[in-house]
PDB file of C-alpha atoms in Angstrom:
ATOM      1  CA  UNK A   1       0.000   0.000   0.000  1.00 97.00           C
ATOM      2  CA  UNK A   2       1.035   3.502  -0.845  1.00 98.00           C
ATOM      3  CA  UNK A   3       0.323   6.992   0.820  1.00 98.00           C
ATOM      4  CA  UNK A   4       0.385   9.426  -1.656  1.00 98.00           C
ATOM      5  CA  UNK A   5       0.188  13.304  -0.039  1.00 98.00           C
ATOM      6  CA  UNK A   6       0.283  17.345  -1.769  1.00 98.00           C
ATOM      7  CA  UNK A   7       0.782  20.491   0.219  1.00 98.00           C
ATOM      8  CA  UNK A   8       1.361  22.093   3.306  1.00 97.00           C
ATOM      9  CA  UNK A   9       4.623  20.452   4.963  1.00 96.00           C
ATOM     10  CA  UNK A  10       6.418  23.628   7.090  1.00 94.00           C
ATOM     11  CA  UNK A  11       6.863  21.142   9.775  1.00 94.00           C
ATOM     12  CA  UNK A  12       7.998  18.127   7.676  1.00 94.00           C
ATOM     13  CA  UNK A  13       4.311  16.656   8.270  1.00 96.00           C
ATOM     14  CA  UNK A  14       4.924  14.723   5.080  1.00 96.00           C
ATOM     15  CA  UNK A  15       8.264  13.438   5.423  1.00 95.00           C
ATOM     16  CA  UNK A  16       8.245   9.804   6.961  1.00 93.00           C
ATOM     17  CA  UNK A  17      11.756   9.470   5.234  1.00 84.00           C
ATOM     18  CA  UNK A  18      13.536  11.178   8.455  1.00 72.00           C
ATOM     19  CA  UNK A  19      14.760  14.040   6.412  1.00 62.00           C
ATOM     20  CA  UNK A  20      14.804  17.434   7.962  1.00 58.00           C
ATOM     21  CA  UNK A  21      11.325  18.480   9.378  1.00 62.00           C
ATOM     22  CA  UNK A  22      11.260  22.313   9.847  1.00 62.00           C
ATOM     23  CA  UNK A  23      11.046  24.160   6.655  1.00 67.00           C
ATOM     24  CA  UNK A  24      10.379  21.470   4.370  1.00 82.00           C
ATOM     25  CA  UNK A  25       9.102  22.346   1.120  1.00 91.00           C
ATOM     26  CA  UNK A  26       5.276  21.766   0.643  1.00 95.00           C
ATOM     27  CA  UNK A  27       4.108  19.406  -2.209  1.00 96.00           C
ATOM     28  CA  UNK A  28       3.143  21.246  -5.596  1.00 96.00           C
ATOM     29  CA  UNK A  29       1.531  17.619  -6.418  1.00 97.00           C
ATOM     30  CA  UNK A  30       0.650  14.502  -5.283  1.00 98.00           C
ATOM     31  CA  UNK A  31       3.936  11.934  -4.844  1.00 97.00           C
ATOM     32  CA  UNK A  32       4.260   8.878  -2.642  1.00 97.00           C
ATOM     33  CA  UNK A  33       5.466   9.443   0.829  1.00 96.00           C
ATOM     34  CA  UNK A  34       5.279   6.260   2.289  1.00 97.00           C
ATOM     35  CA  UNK A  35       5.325   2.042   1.579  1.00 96.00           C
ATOM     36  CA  UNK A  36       3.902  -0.317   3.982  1.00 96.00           C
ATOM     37  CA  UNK A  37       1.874  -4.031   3.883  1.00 96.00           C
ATOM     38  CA  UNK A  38      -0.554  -1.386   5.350  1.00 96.00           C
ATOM     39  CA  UNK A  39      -1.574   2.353   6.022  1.00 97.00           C
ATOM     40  CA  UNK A  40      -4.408   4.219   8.111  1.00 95.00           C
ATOM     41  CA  UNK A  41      -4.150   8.000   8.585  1.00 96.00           C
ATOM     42  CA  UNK A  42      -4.871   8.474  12.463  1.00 94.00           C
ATOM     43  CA  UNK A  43      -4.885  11.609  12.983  1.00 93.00           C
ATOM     44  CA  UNK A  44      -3.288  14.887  11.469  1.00 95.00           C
ATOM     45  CA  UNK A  45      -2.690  18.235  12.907  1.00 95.00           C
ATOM     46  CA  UNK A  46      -1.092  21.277  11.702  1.00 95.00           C
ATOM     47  CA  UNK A  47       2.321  20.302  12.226  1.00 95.00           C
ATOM     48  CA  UNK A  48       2.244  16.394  11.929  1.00 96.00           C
ATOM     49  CA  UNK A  49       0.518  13.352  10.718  1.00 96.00           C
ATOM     50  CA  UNK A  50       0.234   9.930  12.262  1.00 96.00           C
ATOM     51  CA  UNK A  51      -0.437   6.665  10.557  1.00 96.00           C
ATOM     52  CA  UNK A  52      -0.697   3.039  11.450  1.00 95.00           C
ATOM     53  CA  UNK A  53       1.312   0.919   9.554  1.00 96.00           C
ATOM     54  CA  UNK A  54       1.575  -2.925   9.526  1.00 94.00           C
ATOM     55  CA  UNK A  55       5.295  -1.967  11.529  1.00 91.00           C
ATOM     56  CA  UNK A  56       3.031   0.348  13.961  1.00 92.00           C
ATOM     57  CA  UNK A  57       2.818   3.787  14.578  1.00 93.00           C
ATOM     58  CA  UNK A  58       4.381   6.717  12.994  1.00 94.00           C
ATOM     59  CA  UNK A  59       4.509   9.986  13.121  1.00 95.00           C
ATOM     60  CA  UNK A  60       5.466  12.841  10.753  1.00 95.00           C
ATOM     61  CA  UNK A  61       6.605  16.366  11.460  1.00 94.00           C
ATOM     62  CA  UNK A  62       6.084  17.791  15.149  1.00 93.00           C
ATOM     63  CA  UNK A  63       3.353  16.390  16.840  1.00 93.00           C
ATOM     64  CA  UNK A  64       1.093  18.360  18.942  1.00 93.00           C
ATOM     65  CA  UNK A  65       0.536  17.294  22.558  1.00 92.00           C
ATOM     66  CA  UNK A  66      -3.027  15.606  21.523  1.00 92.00           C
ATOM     67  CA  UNK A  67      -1.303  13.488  18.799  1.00 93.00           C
ATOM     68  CA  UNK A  68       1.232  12.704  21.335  1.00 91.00           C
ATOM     69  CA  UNK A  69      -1.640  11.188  23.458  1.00 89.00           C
ATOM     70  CA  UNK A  70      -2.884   9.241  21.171  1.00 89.00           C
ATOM     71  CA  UNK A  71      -0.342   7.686  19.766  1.00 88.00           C
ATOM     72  CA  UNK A  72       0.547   6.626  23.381  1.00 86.00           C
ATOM     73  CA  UNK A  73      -2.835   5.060  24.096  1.00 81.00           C
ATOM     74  CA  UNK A  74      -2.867   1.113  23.010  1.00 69.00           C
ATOM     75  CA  UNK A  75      -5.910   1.946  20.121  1.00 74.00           C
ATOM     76  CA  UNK A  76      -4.460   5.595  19.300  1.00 72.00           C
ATOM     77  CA  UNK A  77      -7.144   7.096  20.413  1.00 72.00           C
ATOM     78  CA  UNK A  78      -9.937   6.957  17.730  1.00 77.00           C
ATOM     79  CA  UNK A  79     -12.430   7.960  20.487  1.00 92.00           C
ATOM     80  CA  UNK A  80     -11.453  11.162  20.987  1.00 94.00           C
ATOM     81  CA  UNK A  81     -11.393  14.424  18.328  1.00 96.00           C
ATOM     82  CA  UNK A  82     -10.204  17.956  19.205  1.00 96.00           C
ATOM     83  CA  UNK A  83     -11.367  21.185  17.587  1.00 97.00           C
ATOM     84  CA  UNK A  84      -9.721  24.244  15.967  1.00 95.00           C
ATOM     85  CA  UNK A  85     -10.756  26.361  19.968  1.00 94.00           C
ATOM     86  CA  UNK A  86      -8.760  23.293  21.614  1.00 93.00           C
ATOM     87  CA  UNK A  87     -11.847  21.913  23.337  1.00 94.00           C
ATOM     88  CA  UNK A  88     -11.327  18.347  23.712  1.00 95.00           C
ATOM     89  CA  UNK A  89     -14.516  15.526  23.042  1.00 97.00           C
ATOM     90  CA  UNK A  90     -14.559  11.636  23.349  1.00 95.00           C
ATOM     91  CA  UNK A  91     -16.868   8.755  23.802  1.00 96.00           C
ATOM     92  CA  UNK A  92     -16.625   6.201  26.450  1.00 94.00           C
ATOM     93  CA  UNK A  93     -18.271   3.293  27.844  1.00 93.00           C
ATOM     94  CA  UNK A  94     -21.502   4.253  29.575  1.00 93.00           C
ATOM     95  CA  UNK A  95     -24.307   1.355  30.209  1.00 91.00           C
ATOM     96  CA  UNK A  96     -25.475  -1.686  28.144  1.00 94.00           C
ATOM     97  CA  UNK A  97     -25.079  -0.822  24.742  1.00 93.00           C
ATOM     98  CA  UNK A  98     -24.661   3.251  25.325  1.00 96.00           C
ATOM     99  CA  UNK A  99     -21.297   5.378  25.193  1.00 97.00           C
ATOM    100  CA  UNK A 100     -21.316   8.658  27.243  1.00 97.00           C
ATOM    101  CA  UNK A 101     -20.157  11.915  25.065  1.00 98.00           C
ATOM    102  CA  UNK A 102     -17.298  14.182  27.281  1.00 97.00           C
ATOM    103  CA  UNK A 103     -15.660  16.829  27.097  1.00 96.00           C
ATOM    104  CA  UNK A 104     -12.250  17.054  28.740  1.00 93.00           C
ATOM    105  CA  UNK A 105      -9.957  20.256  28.824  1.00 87.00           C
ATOM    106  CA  UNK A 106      -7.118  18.112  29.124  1.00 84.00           C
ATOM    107  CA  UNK A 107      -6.506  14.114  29.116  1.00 84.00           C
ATOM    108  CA  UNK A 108      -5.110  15.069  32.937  1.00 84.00           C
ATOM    109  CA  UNK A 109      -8.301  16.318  34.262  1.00 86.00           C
ATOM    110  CA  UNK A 110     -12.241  14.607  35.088  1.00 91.00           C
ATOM    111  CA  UNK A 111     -14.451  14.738  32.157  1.00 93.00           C
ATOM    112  CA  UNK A 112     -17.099  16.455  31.801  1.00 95.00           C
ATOM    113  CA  UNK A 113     -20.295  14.126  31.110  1.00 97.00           C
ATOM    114  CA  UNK A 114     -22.739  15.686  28.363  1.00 97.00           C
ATOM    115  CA  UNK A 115     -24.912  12.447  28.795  1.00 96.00           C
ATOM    116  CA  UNK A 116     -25.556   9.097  27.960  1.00 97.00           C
ATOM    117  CA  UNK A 117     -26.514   8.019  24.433  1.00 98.00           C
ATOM    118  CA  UNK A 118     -26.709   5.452  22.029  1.00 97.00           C
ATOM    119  CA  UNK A 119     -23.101   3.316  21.089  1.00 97.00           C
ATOM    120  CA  UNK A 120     -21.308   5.668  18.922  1.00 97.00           C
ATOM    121  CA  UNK A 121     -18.185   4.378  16.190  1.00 96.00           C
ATOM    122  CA  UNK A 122     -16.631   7.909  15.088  1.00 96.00           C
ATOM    123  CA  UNK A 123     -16.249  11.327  16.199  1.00 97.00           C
ATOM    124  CA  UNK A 124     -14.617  14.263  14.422  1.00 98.00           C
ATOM    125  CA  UNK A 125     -14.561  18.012  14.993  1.00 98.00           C
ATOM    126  CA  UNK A 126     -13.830  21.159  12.594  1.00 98.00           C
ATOM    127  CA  UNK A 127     -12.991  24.635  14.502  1.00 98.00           C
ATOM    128  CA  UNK A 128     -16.261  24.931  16.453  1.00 97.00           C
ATOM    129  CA  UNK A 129     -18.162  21.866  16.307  1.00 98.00           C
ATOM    130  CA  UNK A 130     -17.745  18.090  17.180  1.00 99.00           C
ATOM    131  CA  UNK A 131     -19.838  15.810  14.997  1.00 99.00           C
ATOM    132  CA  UNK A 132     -20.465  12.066  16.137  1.00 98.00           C
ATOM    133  CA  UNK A 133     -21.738   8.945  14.826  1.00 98.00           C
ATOM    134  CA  UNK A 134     -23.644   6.598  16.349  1.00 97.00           C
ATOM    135  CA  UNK A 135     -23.099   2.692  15.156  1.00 96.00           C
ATOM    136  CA  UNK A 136     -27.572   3.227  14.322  1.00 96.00           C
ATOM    137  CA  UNK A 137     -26.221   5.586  11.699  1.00 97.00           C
ATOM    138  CA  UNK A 138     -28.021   8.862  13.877  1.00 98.00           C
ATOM    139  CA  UNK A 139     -25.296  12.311  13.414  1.00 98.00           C
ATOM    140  CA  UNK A 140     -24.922  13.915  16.627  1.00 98.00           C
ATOM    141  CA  UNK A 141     -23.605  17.618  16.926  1.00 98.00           C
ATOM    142  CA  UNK A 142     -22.790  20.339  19.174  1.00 98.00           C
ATOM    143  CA  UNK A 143     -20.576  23.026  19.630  1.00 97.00           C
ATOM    144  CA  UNK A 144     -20.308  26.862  19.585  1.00 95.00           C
ATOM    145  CA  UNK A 145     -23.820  27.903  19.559  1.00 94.00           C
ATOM    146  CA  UNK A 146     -22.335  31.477  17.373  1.00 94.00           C
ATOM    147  CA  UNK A 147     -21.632  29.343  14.189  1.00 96.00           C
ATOM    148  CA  UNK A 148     -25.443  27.585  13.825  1.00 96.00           C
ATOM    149  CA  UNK A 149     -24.423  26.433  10.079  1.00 97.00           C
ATOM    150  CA  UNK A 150     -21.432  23.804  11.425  1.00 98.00           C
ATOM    151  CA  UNK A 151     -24.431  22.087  13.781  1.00 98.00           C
ATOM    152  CA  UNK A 152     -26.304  20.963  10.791  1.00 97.00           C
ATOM    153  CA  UNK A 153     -29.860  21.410  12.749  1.00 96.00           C
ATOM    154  CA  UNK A 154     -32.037  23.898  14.526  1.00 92.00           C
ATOM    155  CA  UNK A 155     -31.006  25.240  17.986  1.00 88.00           C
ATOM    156  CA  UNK A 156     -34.031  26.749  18.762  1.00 78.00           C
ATOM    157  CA  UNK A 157     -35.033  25.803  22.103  1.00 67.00           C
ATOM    158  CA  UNK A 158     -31.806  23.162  22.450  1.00 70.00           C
ATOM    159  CA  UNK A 159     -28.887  24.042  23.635  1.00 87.00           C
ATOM    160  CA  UNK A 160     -26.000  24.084  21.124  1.00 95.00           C
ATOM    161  CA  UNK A 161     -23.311  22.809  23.488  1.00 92.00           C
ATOM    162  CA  UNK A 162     -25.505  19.543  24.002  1.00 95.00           C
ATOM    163  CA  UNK A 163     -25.320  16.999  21.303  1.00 97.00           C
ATOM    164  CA  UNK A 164     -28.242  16.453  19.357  1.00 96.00           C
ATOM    165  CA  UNK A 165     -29.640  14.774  16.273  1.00 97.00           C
ATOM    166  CA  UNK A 166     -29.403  16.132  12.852  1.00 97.00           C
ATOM    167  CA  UNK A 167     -32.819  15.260  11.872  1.00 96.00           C
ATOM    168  CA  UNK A 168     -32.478  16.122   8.306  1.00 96.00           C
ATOM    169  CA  UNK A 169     -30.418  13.067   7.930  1.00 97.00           C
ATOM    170  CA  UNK A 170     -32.237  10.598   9.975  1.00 96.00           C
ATOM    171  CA  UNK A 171     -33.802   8.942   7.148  1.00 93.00           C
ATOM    172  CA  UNK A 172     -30.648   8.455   5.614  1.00 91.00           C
ATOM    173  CA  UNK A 173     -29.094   7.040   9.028  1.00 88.00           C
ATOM    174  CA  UNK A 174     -32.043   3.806   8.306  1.00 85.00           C
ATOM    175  CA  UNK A 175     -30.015   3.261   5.430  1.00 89.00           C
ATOM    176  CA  UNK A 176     -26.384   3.099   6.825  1.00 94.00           C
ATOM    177  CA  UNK A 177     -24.074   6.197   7.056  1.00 97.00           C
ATOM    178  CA  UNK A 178     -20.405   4.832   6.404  1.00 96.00           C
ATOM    179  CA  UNK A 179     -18.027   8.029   7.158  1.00 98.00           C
ATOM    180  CA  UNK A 180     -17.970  11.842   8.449  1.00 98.00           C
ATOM    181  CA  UNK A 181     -15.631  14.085   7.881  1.00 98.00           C
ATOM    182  CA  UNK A 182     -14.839  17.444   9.155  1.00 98.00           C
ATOM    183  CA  UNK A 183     -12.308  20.568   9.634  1.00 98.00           C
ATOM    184  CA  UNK A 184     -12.774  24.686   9.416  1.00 98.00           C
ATOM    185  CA  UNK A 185     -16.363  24.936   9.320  1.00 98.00           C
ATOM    186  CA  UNK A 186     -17.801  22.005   6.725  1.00 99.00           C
ATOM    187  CA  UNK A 187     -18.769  18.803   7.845  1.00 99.00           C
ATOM    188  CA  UNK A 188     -19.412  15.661   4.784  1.00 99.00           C
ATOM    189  CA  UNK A 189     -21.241  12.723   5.659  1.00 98.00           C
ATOM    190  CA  UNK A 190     -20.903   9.349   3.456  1.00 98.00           C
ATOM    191  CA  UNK A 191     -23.611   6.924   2.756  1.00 98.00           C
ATOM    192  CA  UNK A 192     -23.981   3.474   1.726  1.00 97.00           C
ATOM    193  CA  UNK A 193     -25.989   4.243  -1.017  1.00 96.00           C
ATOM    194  CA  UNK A 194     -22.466   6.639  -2.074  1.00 98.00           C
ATOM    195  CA  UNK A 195     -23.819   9.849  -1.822  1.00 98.00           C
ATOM    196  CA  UNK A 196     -22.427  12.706   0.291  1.00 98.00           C
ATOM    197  CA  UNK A 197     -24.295  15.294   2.418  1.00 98.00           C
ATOM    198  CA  UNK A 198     -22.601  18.520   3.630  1.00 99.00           C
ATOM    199  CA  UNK A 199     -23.478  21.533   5.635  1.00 99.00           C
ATOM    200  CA  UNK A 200     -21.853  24.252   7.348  1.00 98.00           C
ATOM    201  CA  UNK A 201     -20.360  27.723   6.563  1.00 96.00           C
ATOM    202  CA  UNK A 202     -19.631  30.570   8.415  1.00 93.00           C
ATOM    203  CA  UNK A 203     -21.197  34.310   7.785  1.00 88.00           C
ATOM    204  CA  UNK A 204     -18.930  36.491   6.093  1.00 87.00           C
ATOM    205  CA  UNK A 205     -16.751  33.950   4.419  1.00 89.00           C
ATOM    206  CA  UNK A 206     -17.226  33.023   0.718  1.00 92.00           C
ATOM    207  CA  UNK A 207     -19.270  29.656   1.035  1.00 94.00           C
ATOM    208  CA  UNK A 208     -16.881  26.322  -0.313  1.00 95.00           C
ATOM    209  CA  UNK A 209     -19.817  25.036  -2.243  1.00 96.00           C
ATOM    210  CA  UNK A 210     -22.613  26.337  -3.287  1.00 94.00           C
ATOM    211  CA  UNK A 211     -25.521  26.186  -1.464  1.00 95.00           C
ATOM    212  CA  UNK A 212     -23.761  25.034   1.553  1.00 97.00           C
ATOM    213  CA  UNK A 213     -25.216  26.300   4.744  1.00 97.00           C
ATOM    214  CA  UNK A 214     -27.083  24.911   7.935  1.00 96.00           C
ATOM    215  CA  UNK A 215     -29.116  22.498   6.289  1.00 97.00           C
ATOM    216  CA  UNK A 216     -27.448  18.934   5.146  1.00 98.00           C
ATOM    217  CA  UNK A 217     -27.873  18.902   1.246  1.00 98.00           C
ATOM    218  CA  UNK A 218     -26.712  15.864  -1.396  1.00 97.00           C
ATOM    219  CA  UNK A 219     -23.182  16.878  -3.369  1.00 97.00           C
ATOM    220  CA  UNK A 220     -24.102  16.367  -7.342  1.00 96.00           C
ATOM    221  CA  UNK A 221     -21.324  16.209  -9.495  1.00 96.00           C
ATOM    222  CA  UNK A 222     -22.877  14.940 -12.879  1.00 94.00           C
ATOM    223  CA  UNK A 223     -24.815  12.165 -11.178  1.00 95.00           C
ATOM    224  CA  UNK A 224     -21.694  10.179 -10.114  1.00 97.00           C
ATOM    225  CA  UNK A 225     -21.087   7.550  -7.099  1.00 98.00           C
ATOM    226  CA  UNK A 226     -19.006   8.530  -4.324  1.00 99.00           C
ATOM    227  CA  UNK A 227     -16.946   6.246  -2.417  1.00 98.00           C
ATOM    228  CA  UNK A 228     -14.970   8.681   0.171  1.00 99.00           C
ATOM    229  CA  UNK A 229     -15.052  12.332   1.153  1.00 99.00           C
ATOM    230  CA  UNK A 230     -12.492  13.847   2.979  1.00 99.00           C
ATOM    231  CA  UNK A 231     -12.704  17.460   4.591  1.00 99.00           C
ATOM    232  CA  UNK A 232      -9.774  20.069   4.757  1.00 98.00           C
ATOM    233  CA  UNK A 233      -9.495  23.515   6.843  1.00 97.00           C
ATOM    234  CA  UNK A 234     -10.673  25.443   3.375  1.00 97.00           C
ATOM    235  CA  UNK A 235     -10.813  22.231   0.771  1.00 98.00           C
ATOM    236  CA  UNK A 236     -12.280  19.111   0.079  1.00 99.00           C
ATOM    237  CA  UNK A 237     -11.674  15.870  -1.726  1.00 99.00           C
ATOM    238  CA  UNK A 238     -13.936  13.400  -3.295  1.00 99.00           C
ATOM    239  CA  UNK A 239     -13.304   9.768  -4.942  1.00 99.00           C
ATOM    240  CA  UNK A 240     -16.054   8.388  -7.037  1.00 98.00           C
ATOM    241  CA  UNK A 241     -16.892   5.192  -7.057  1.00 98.00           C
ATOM    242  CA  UNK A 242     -15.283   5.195 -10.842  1.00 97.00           C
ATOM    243  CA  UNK A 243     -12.088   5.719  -9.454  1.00 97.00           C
ATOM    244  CA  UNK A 244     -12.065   9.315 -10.390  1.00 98.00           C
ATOM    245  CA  UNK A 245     -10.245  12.315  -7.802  1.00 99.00           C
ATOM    246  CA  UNK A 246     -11.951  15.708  -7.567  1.00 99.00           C
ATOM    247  CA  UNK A 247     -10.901  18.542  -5.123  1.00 99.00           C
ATOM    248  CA  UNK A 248     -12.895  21.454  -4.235  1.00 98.00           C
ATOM    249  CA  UNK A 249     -11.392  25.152  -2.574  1.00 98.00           C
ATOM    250  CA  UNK A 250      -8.329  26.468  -1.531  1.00 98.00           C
ATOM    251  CA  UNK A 251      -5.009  25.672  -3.766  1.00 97.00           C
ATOM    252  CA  UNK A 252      -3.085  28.382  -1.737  1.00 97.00           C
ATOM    253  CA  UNK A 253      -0.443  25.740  -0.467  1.00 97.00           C
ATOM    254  CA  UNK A 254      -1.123  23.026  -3.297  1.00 98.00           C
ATOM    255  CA  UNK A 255      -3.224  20.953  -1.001  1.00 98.00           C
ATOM    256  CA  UNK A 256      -5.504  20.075  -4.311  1.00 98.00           C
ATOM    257  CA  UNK A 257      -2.590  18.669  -5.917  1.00 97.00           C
ATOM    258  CA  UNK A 258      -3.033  20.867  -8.757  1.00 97.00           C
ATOM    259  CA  UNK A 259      -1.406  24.709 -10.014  1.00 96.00           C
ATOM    260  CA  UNK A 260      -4.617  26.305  -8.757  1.00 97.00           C
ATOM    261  CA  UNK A 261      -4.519  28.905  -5.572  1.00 97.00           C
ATOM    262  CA  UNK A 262      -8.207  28.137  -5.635  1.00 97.00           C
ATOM    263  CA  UNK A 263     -10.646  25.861  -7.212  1.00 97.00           C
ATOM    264  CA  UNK A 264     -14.387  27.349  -7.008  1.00 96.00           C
ATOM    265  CA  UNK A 265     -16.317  24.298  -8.652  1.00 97.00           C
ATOM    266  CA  UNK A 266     -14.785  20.387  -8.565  1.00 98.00           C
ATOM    267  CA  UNK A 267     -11.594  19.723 -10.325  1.00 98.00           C
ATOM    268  CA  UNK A 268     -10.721  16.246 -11.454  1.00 98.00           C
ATOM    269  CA  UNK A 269      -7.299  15.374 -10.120  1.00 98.00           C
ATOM    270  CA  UNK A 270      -5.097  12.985 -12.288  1.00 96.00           C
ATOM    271  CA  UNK A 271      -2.705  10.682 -10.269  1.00 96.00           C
ATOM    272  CA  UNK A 272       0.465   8.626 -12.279  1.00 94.00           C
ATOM    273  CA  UNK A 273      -0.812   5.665 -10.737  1.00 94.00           C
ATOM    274  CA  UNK A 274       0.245   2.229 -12.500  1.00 93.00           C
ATOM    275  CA  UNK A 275      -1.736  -0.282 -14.218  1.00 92.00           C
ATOM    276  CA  UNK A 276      -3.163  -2.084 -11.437  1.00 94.00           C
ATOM    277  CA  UNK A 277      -3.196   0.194  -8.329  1.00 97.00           C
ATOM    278  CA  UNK A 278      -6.350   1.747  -7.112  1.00 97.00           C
ATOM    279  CA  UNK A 279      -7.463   4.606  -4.390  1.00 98.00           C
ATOM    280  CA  UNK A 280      -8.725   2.799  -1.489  1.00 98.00           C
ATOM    281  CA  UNK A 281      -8.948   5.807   1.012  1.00 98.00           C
ATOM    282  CA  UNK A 282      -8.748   9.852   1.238  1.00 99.00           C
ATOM    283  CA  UNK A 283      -7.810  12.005   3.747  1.00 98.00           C
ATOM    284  CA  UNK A 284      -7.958  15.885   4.092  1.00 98.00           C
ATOM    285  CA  UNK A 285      -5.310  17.385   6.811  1.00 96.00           C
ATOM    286  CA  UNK A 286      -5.036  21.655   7.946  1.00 96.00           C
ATOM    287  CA  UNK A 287      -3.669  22.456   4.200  1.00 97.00           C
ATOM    288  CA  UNK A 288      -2.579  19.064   2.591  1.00 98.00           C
ATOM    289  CA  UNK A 289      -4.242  15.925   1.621  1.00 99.00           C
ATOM    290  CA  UNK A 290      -3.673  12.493   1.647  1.00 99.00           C
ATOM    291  CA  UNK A 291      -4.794   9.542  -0.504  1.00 99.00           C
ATOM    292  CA  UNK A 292      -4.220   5.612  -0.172  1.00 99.00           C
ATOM    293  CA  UNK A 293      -3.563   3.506  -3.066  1.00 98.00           C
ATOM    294  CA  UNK A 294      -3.335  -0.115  -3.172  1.00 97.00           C
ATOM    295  CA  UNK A 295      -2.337  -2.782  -5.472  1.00 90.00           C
ATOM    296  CA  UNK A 296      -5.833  -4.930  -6.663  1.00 80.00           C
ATOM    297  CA  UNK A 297      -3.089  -7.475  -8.614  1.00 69.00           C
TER     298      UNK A 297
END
């Protein structure tokens, strides 16, 4: 397996070859920065990345002390997000078959306990918000009740900072929600059926997409499949279930993998893959991206 990865690298985020960190070039395109048997992207920051390889953990540029933790804990963490105001959020075992949500304002201290809810698999966070996902396939949010777009549902009468169901997208949850996806102020949510819902925003910046805003509404991009979504600070990245790349937003540090400072509509990205390889995976970090590709020979 390959991780292929384009822009922002200051910190030497996307150097796993132990080459000099601080000051390293960023990535005008997409190139392979690291071999394994296997490769997950854990978690990236602004100054590092850390993957799970077949060998174990590794980490890339200068890890922050939240990337730290989780790379000491014995499952890295995948629990626990952290937004761009440095509140902290997890999930952890509450009764039969329920998780309590937290907060924490450091791994040192007591939580605190926003309540007891259904099991939940995955939990991400962009500047303001924390998004989780229960294994049902409900969307939970909450946050900073000043940027209502990056909740995804109405606040009226419930509290922002207490996570609650984005009922636009409870119908879809019946039907299996596979991935979310989050960072600045847009969060993407994946379906089985391989379509992609987004919402968020923030007034008085230039919206990513168009029509993007509080409510959850279906990406179209000429009627095709999608098969991952990955959210940057200020871009995006789609794969198609065609096998076909497509970045959205900022270009500013070449985190699209293309000679654009900014993309306004969906560009299709080419990779110099070989005959036989295939994406398997995206990922969006602070201003770079990241995408897997395997062998299927």
């Amino acid at each position: 397996m390959e991780l292929w990865a384009s822009g922002f690298n200051a910190w030497g985020q996307l150097n796993f070859s132990g080459a000099d960190r601080v000051g390293a070039q960023d990535l005008q395109h997409f190139i392979r920065i690291l071999e394994d048997e296997s490769i997950r992207v854990l978690r990236t920051s602004v100054s590092a990345t850390l993957v799970l390889t077949q060998r174990g953990t590794r980490i890339a540029g200068s890890p922050d002390e939240f990337i730290q933790h989780c790379q000491k804990e014995s499952d890295n963490a995948p629990s626990a997000a952290i937004a761009g105001n440095e509140k902290i959020a997890a999930f952890i075992p509450g009764g039969p078959n329920q998780h309590r949500l937290v907060e924490y304002k450091n791994f040192e201290d007591a939580p605190t306990i926003l309540g007891e809810f259904e099991e939940m698999q995955d939990i991400v966070a962009n500047q303001t918000t924390f998004t989780a996902l229960a294994k049902s396939g409900h969307i939970y949010t909450w946050g900073d009740g000043r940027y209502p777009n990056c909740l995804g549902r109405d606040i009226d009468g419930n509290s922002a900072d207490v996570p609650g169901i984005v009922d636009d997208l409870v119908e879809l949850a019946a039907r299996g929600i596979t991935k979310i996806s989050s960072a600045g102020y847009v969060t993407a949510a994946l379906t089985k059926d391989n379509d992609v819902y987004v919402w968020g925003g923030r007034a008085g910046q230039k919206p990513m997409l168009e029509g993007l805003g509080g409510t959850p509404i279906p990406l179209d991009l000429d009627g095709e499949d999608f098969f991952d979504v990955a959210v940057g600070m200020d871009h995006m990245l789609i794969v198609t279930t065609g096998q076909k790349l497509f970045a959205v937003g900022s270009g500013k540090s070449r985190q699209l993998g293309l000679d654009v400072e900014e993309a306004e509509d969906w560009i299709e990205v080419k990779l110099p893959l070989q005959e036989g390889q295939r994406i398997v995976g995206i990922h969006a970090g602070y201003k770079n991206s990241f995408v897997l590709v395997d062998n299927t020979t």
